[in-house]
PDB file of C-alpha atoms and ligand atoms in Angstrom:
ATOM      1  CA  UNK A   1      19.386  -4.505  18.036  1.00 68.00           C
ATOM      2  CA  UNK A   2      18.454  -3.759  14.417  1.00 74.00           C
ATOM      3  CA  UNK A   3      14.948  -2.422  13.690  1.00 87.00           C
ATOM      4  CA  UNK A   4      12.452  -4.750  11.995  1.00 95.00           C
ATOM      5  CA  UNK A   5      12.489  -4.234   8.240  1.00 97.00           C
ATOM      6  CA  UNK A   6       9.566  -3.535   5.933  1.00 98.00           C
ATOM      7  CA  UNK A   7       9.025  -3.223   2.192  1.00 98.00           C
ATOM      8  CA  UNK A   8       6.577  -0.971   0.371  1.00 98.00           C
ATOM      9  CA  UNK A   9       5.015  -2.125  -2.924  1.00 98.00           C
ATOM     10  CA  UNK A  10       3.907   0.679  -5.255  1.00 98.00           C
ATOM     11  CA  UNK A  11       3.171   1.192  -8.949  1.00 98.00           C
ATOM     12  CA  UNK A  12       2.601   4.924  -9.349  1.00 97.00           C
ATOM     13  CA  UNK A  13       3.018   8.327  -7.751  1.00 98.00           C
ATOM     14  CA  UNK A  14       3.987   7.124  -4.326  1.00 98.00           C
ATOM     15  CA  UNK A  15       2.383   9.832  -2.206  1.00 98.00           C
ATOM     16  CA  UNK A  16       1.624   7.189   0.417  1.00 98.00           C
ATOM     17  CA  UNK A  17       5.184   5.900   0.231  1.00 98.00           C
ATOM     18  CA  UNK A  18       6.349   9.463   0.851  1.00 98.00           C
ATOM     19  CA  UNK A  19       3.939   9.912   3.762  1.00 98.00           C
ATOM     20  CA  UNK A  20       5.298   6.725   5.343  1.00 98.00           C
ATOM     21  CA  UNK A  21       8.893   7.906   4.878  1.00 98.00           C
ATOM     22  CA  UNK A  22       8.130  11.395   6.214  1.00 98.00           C
ATOM     23  CA  UNK A  23       6.323  10.045   9.268  1.00 97.00           C
ATOM     24  CA  UNK A  24       9.432   8.188  10.454  1.00 87.00           C
ATOM     25  CA  UNK A  25       9.507   6.681  13.917  1.00 91.00           C
ATOM     26  CA  UNK A  26       7.422   3.707  12.748  1.00 96.00           C
ATOM     27  CA  UNK A  27       9.216   1.066  14.800  1.00 95.00           C
ATOM     28  CA  UNK A  28      10.417  -0.493  11.547  1.00 96.00           C
ATOM     29  CA  UNK A  29      12.722   0.571   8.721  1.00 97.00           C
ATOM     30  CA  UNK A  30      11.472   0.836   5.152  1.00 98.00           C
ATOM     31  CA  UNK A  31      14.275  -1.067   3.559  1.00 97.00           C
ATOM     32  CA  UNK A  32      12.990  -1.933   0.090  1.00 98.00           C
ATOM     33  CA  UNK A  33      10.573  -0.618  -2.517  1.00 98.00           C
ATOM     34  CA  UNK A  34       9.085  -3.124  -4.943  1.00 98.00           C
ATOM     35  CA  UNK A  35       7.771  -1.516  -8.129  1.00 98.00           C
ATOM     36  CA  UNK A  36       6.310  -3.065 -11.288  1.00 98.00           C
ATOM     37  CA  UNK A  37       6.478   0.128 -13.400  1.00 98.00           C
ATOM     38  CA  UNK A  38       9.987   1.157 -14.506  1.00 97.00           C
ATOM     39  CA  UNK A  39       8.903   4.780 -15.123  1.00 96.00           C
ATOM     40  CA  UNK A  40       6.946   5.300 -11.919  1.00 98.00           C
ATOM     41  CA  UNK A  41       7.398   8.533  -9.963  1.00 98.00           C
ATOM     42  CA  UNK A  42       7.642   6.567  -6.735  1.00 98.00           C
ATOM     43  CA  UNK A  43      11.130   5.477  -7.846  1.00 98.00           C
ATOM     44  CA  UNK A  44      12.383   9.075  -7.668  1.00 98.00           C
ATOM     45  CA  UNK A  45      10.974   9.285  -4.164  1.00 98.00           C
ATOM     46  CA  UNK A  46      12.766   6.073  -3.178  1.00 98.00           C
ATOM     47  CA  UNK A  47      15.999   7.547  -4.480  1.00 98.00           C
ATOM     48  CA  UNK A  48      15.426  10.722  -2.481  1.00 98.00           C
ATOM     49  CA  UNK A  49      15.010   8.688   0.715  1.00 98.00           C
ATOM     50  CA  UNK A  50      17.830   6.272  -0.231  1.00 98.00           C
ATOM     51  CA  UNK A  51      15.505   3.284  -0.156  1.00 98.00           C
ATOM     52  CA  UNK A  52      16.778   0.386  -2.321  1.00 98.00           C
ATOM     53  CA  UNK A  53      14.413  -0.667  -5.081  1.00 98.00           C
ATOM     54  CA  UNK A  54      13.553  -3.812  -6.982  1.00 98.00           C
ATOM     55  CA  UNK A  55      11.866  -2.880 -10.264  1.00 98.00           C
ATOM     56  CA  UNK A  56      10.437  -5.536 -12.534  1.00 98.00           C
ATOM     57  CA  UNK A  57       8.292  -5.857 -15.644  1.00 98.00           C
ATOM     58  CA  UNK A  58       5.731  -8.628 -15.313  1.00 98.00           C
ATOM     59  CA  UNK A  59       5.780  -9.524 -18.983  1.00 97.00           C
ATOM     60  CA  UNK A  60       9.508 -10.345 -18.811  1.00 98.00           C
ATOM     61  CA  UNK A  61       8.578 -13.378 -16.703  1.00 98.00           C
ATOM     62  CA  UNK A  62       6.894 -16.562 -17.940  1.00 98.00           C
ATOM     63  CA  UNK A  63       4.228 -16.440 -15.212  1.00 98.00           C
ATOM     64  CA  UNK A  64       2.926 -14.604 -12.163  1.00 97.00           C
ATOM     65  CA  UNK A  65       4.439 -17.323 -10.011  1.00 98.00           C
ATOM     66  CA  UNK A  66       7.849 -16.684 -11.593  1.00 98.00           C
ATOM     67  CA  UNK A  67       7.918 -12.941 -10.873  1.00 98.00           C
ATOM     68  CA  UNK A  68       6.466 -13.438  -7.416  1.00 98.00           C
ATOM     69  CA  UNK A  69       9.213 -15.974  -6.635  1.00 98.00           C
ATOM     70  CA  UNK A  70      11.750 -13.326  -7.606  1.00 98.00           C
ATOM     71  CA  UNK A  71       9.995 -10.768  -5.390  1.00 98.00           C
ATOM     72  CA  UNK A  72       9.995 -13.166  -2.434  1.00 98.00           C
ATOM     73  CA  UNK A  73      13.701 -13.785  -2.990  1.00 98.00           C
ATOM     74  CA  UNK A  74      14.328 -10.015  -2.928  1.00 98.00           C
ATOM     75  CA  UNK A  75      12.273  -9.668   0.251  1.00 98.00           C
ATOM     76  CA  UNK A  76      14.100 -12.536   1.956  1.00 98.00           C
ATOM     77  CA  UNK A  77      17.532 -11.306   0.845  1.00 98.00           C
ATOM     78  CA  UNK A  78      16.736  -7.894   2.336  1.00 98.00           C
ATOM     79  CA  UNK A  79      15.469  -9.407   5.605  1.00 97.00           C
ATOM     80  CA  UNK A  80      11.955  -8.007   5.169  1.00 98.00           C
ATOM     81  CA  UNK A  81       9.322  -8.836   7.806  1.00 97.00           C
ATOM     82  CA  UNK A  82       6.392  -6.532   6.900  1.00 98.00           C
ATOM     83  CA  UNK A  83       4.928  -5.665   3.490  1.00 98.00           C
ATOM     84  CA  UNK A  84       2.930  -2.455   3.008  1.00 98.00           C
ATOM     85  CA  UNK A  85       1.059  -2.112  -0.283  1.00 98.00           C
ATOM     86  CA  UNK A  86       0.659   1.529  -1.323  1.00 98.00           C
ATOM     87  CA  UNK A  87      -0.904   1.799  -4.751  1.00 97.00           C
ATOM     88  CA  UNK A  88       0.469  -1.518  -6.013  1.00 97.00           C
ATOM     89  CA  UNK A  89      -1.771  -2.255  -8.979  1.00 95.00           C
ATOM     90  CA  UNK A  90      -1.549  -6.054  -8.952  1.00 95.00           C
ATOM     91  CA  UNK A  91      -3.418  -8.720  -7.064  1.00 94.00           C
ATOM     92  CA  UNK A  92      -1.004 -10.736  -4.959  1.00 97.00           C
ATOM     93  CA  UNK A  93      -0.782 -14.437  -5.721  1.00 97.00           C
ATOM     94  CA  UNK A  94      -0.215 -17.452  -3.495  1.00 97.00           C
ATOM     95  CA  UNK A  95       3.577 -17.255  -3.731  1.00 98.00           C
ATOM     96  CA  UNK A  96       3.816 -13.938  -1.872  1.00 98.00           C
ATOM     97  CA  UNK A  97       0.760 -14.474   0.309  1.00 98.00           C
ATOM     98  CA  UNK A  98       2.102 -17.763   1.655  1.00 97.00           C
ATOM     99  CA  UNK A  99       5.583 -16.379   2.253  1.00 98.00           C
ATOM    100  CA  UNK A 100       4.223 -13.346   4.146  1.00 98.00           C
ATOM    101  CA  UNK A 101       0.994 -14.626   5.663  1.00 96.00           C
ATOM    102  CA  UNK A 102      -0.540 -12.102   8.064  1.00 95.00           C
ATOM    103  CA  UNK A 103       2.253  -9.637   7.363  1.00 97.00           C
ATOM    104  CA  UNK A 104       0.843  -7.797   4.338  1.00 98.00           C
ATOM    105  CA  UNK A 105      -1.421  -4.766   4.594  1.00 98.00           C
ATOM    106  CA  UNK A 106      -2.947  -2.421   2.034  1.00 98.00           C
ATOM    107  CA  UNK A 107      -4.546   1.017   1.935  1.00 98.00           C
ATOM    108  CA  UNK A 108      -7.638   1.572  -0.177  1.00 98.00           C
ATOM    109  CA  UNK A 109      -9.534   4.836  -0.821  1.00 98.00           C
ATOM    110  CA  UNK A 110     -13.067   3.766   0.135  1.00 98.00           C
ATOM    111  CA  UNK A 111     -14.966   2.364   3.087  1.00 98.00           C
ATOM    112  CA  UNK A 112     -14.556  -1.291   2.181  1.00 98.00           C
ATOM    113  CA  UNK A 113     -16.361  -3.539   1.411  1.00 98.00           C
ATOM    114  CA  UNK A 114     -17.984  -0.741  -0.623  1.00 98.00           C
ATOM    115  CA  UNK A 115     -16.192   0.320  -3.844  1.00 98.00           C
ATOM    116  CA  UNK A 116     -13.355  -2.194  -4.093  1.00 97.00           C
ATOM    117  CA  UNK A 117     -11.032  -2.288  -7.090  1.00 95.00           C
ATOM    118  CA  UNK A 118      -9.903   0.473  -9.412  1.00 94.00           C
ATOM    119  CA  UNK A 119     -10.959   4.120  -9.217  1.00 96.00           C
ATOM    120  CA  UNK A 120     -12.683   3.774  -5.855  1.00 98.00           C
ATOM    121  CA  UNK A 121     -12.839   7.558  -5.463  1.00 98.00           C
ATOM    122  CA  UNK A 122     -14.506   7.955  -8.859  1.00 98.00           C
ATOM    123  CA  UNK A 123     -16.921   5.139  -8.055  1.00 98.00           C
ATOM    124  CA  UNK A 124     -18.007   6.874  -4.831  1.00 98.00           C
ATOM    125  CA  UNK A 125     -18.264  10.279  -6.523  1.00 97.00           C
ATOM    126  CA  UNK A 126     -20.397   8.924  -9.380  1.00 97.00           C
ATOM    127  CA  UNK A 127     -22.620   6.990  -6.988  1.00 97.00           C
ATOM    128  CA  UNK A 128     -23.307  10.307  -5.157  1.00 96.00           C
ATOM    129  CA  UNK A 129     -23.000   8.698  -1.740  1.00 97.00           C
ATOM    130  CA  UNK A 130     -22.918  11.028   1.284  1.00 98.00           C
ATOM    131  CA  UNK A 131     -19.637   9.686   2.562  1.00 98.00           C
ATOM    132  CA  UNK A 132     -16.712   7.566   1.537  1.00 98.00           C
ATOM    133  CA  UNK A 133     -13.348   7.148   3.213  1.00 98.00           C
ATOM    134  CA  UNK A 134     -10.168   5.148   3.624  1.00 98.00           C
ATOM    135  CA  UNK A 135      -9.548   1.577   4.717  1.00 98.00           C
ATOM    136  CA  UNK A 136      -6.390  -0.183   5.850  1.00 98.00           C
ATOM    137  CA  UNK A 137      -6.746  -3.946   5.710  1.00 98.00           C
ATOM    138  CA  UNK A 138      -4.844  -7.216   5.679  1.00 98.00           C
ATOM    139  CA  UNK A 139      -4.333  -8.615   2.203  1.00 97.00           C
ATOM    140  CA  UNK A 140      -5.743 -11.912   1.037  1.00 93.00           C
ATOM    141  CA  UNK A 141      -6.267 -13.413  -2.429  1.00 89.00           C
ATOM    142  CA  UNK A 142      -9.282 -11.262  -3.233  1.00 89.00           C
ATOM    143  CA  UNK A 143      -9.482  -7.732  -4.552  1.00 90.00           C
ATOM    144  CA  UNK A 144      -9.511  -5.490  -1.436  1.00 92.00           C
ATOM    145  CA  UNK A 145     -11.220  -8.194   0.625  1.00 93.00           C
ATOM    146  CA  UNK A 146      -8.973  -8.979   3.624  1.00 95.00           C
ATOM    147  CA  UNK A 147      -9.856  -8.289   7.280  1.00 97.00           C
ATOM    148  CA  UNK A 148     -10.180  -4.580   8.053  1.00 98.00           C
ATOM    149  CA  UNK A 149      -7.725  -3.012  10.503  1.00 98.00           C
ATOM    150  CA  UNK A 150      -8.838   0.631  10.436  1.00 98.00           C
ATOM    151  CA  UNK A 151     -11.216   2.943   8.597  1.00 98.00           C
ATOM    152  CA  UNK A 152     -11.764   6.669   8.491  1.00 98.00           C
ATOM    153  CA  UNK A 153     -14.743   8.409   6.957  1.00 98.00           C
ATOM    154  CA  UNK A 154     -14.583  11.291   4.477  1.00 98.00           C
ATOM    155  CA  UNK A 155     -17.758  13.257   3.849  1.00 98.00           C
ATOM    156  CA  UNK A 156     -18.668  14.108   0.244  1.00 98.00           C
ATOM    157  CA  UNK A 157     -19.936  17.679  -0.048  1.00 97.00           C
ATOM    158  CA  UNK A 158     -22.336  19.161  -2.569  1.00 96.00           C
ATOM    159  CA  UNK A 159     -19.609  21.397  -3.989  1.00 96.00           C
ATOM    160  CA  UNK A 160     -16.983  18.645  -4.280  1.00 97.00           C
ATOM    161  CA  UNK A 161     -15.329  17.881  -7.586  1.00 97.00           C
ATOM    162  CA  UNK A 162     -13.482  14.640  -8.122  1.00 98.00           C
ATOM    163  CA  UNK A 163     -10.244  16.553  -7.463  1.00 98.00           C
ATOM    164  CA  UNK A 164     -11.284  18.190  -4.201  1.00 98.00           C
ATOM    165  CA  UNK A 165     -12.576  14.838  -2.973  1.00 98.00           C
ATOM    166  CA  UNK A 166      -9.391  13.080  -4.027  1.00 98.00           C
ATOM    167  CA  UNK A 167      -7.291  15.663  -2.171  1.00 98.00           C
ATOM    168  CA  UNK A 168      -9.237  15.217   1.052  1.00 98.00           C
ATOM    169  CA  UNK A 169      -9.070  11.423   0.797  1.00 98.00           C
ATOM    170  CA  UNK A 170      -5.326  11.518   0.186  1.00 98.00           C
ATOM    171  CA  UNK A 171      -4.795  13.734   3.225  1.00 98.00           C
ATOM    172  CA  UNK A 172      -6.595  11.157   5.317  1.00 98.00           C
ATOM    173  CA  UNK A 173      -4.551   8.342   3.747  1.00 98.00           C
ATOM    174  CA  UNK A 174      -1.278  10.087   4.468  1.00 98.00           C
ATOM    175  CA  UNK A 175      -2.221  10.523   8.091  1.00 98.00           C
ATOM    176  CA  UNK A 176      -3.887   7.142   8.653  1.00 98.00           C
ATOM    177  CA  UNK A 177      -1.437   4.739   6.994  1.00 98.00           C
ATOM    178  CA  UNK A 178       1.672   5.663   9.027  1.00 98.00           C
ATOM    179  CA  UNK A 179      -0.395   5.645  12.237  1.00 98.00           C
ATOM    180  CA  UNK A 180      -1.773   2.161  11.524  1.00 98.00           C
ATOM    181  CA  UNK A 181       1.663   0.858  10.556  1.00 98.00           C
ATOM    182  CA  UNK A 182       3.158   2.192  13.760  1.00 97.00           C
ATOM    183  CA  UNK A 183       0.431   0.632  15.911  1.00 97.00           C
ATOM    184  CA  UNK A 184       0.666  -2.703  14.108  1.00 97.00           C
ATOM    185  CA  UNK A 185       4.437  -2.927  14.389  1.00 96.00           C
ATOM    186  CA  UNK A 186       4.265  -1.919  18.049  1.00 94.00           C
ATOM    187  CA  UNK A 187       1.565  -4.504  18.804  1.00 92.00           C
ATOM    188  CA  UNK A 188       3.561  -7.291  17.186  1.00 89.00           C
ATOM    189  CA  UNK A 189       6.663  -6.411  19.170  1.00 81.00           C
ATOM    190  CA  UNK A 190       4.857  -6.594  22.498  1.00 67.00           C
TER     191      UNK A 190
HETATM  192  C1  GRF K   1      -4.007   5.449  -3.019  1.00 51.27           C
HETATM  193  O1  GRF K   1      -5.239   6.107  -3.139  1.00 51.27           O
HETATM  194  C2  GRF K   1      -4.182   4.128  -2.344  1.00 51.27           C
HETATM  195  O2  GRF K   1      -5.216   4.127  -1.406  1.00 51.27           O
HETATM  196  C3  GRF K   1      -4.524   3.210  -3.501  1.00 51.27           C
HETATM  197  O3  GRF K   1      -3.726   3.675  -4.553  1.00 51.27           O
HETATM  198  C4  GRF K   1      -3.454   5.056  -4.383  1.00 51.27           C
HETATM  199  C5  GRF K   1      -1.967   5.233  -4.474  1.00 51.27           C
HETATM  200  O4  GRF K   1      -1.594   6.584  -4.494  1.00 51.27           O
HETATM  201  N1  GRF K   1      -4.317   1.827  -3.159  1.00 51.27           N
HETATM  202  P1  GRF K   1      -0.089   6.992  -4.299  1.00 51.27           P
HETATM  203  O5  GRF K   1       0.734   6.313  -5.388  1.00 51.27           O
HETATM  204  O6  GRF K   1       0.357   6.555  -2.930  1.00 51.27           O
HETATM  205  O7  GRF K   1      -0.055   8.476  -4.449  1.00 51.27           O
END
């Protein structure tokens, strides 16, 4: 029997996409990358791993609903069951959320509900909190607000710079996201 299929949504570098691909053995196949930035580095990574891509430019569509309908069509055509957001810099609208209810997860570089939105690592660093971390959560209509699946703490040290902190957080992300995906896929098969 064919493995369950998943899509990753990403807008930028794609280090999480790469971590997911490298991890392998997830219980599902990453069969599509959705990207809203034609020049994004993640597209080179998709090519390297031979993952088909759907790249779009939001402003070419008359509305958010219109581009999301096209995304849902791409997902359906590719037989996608799970959606993993990995640095996708857009809030999902009703069209995708309804089509994939309970099947979309996201990774965010803070201990949600603290520091949602953009530059979560910078927000934590500037706030001089003792610890921050990484959250994997289900996606709803809000900005980083869906039910939390897993979290891991990252301590902020006196000597940290924004770069050293970012590196440690990314290491945690790259370890945590594939593990959570694997567990989630496994649980839903049982
Ligand atoms: C990650 O920090 C992720 O948590 C956030 O966006 C960033 C994407 O980084 N949602 P990358 O493109 O995977 O390197």
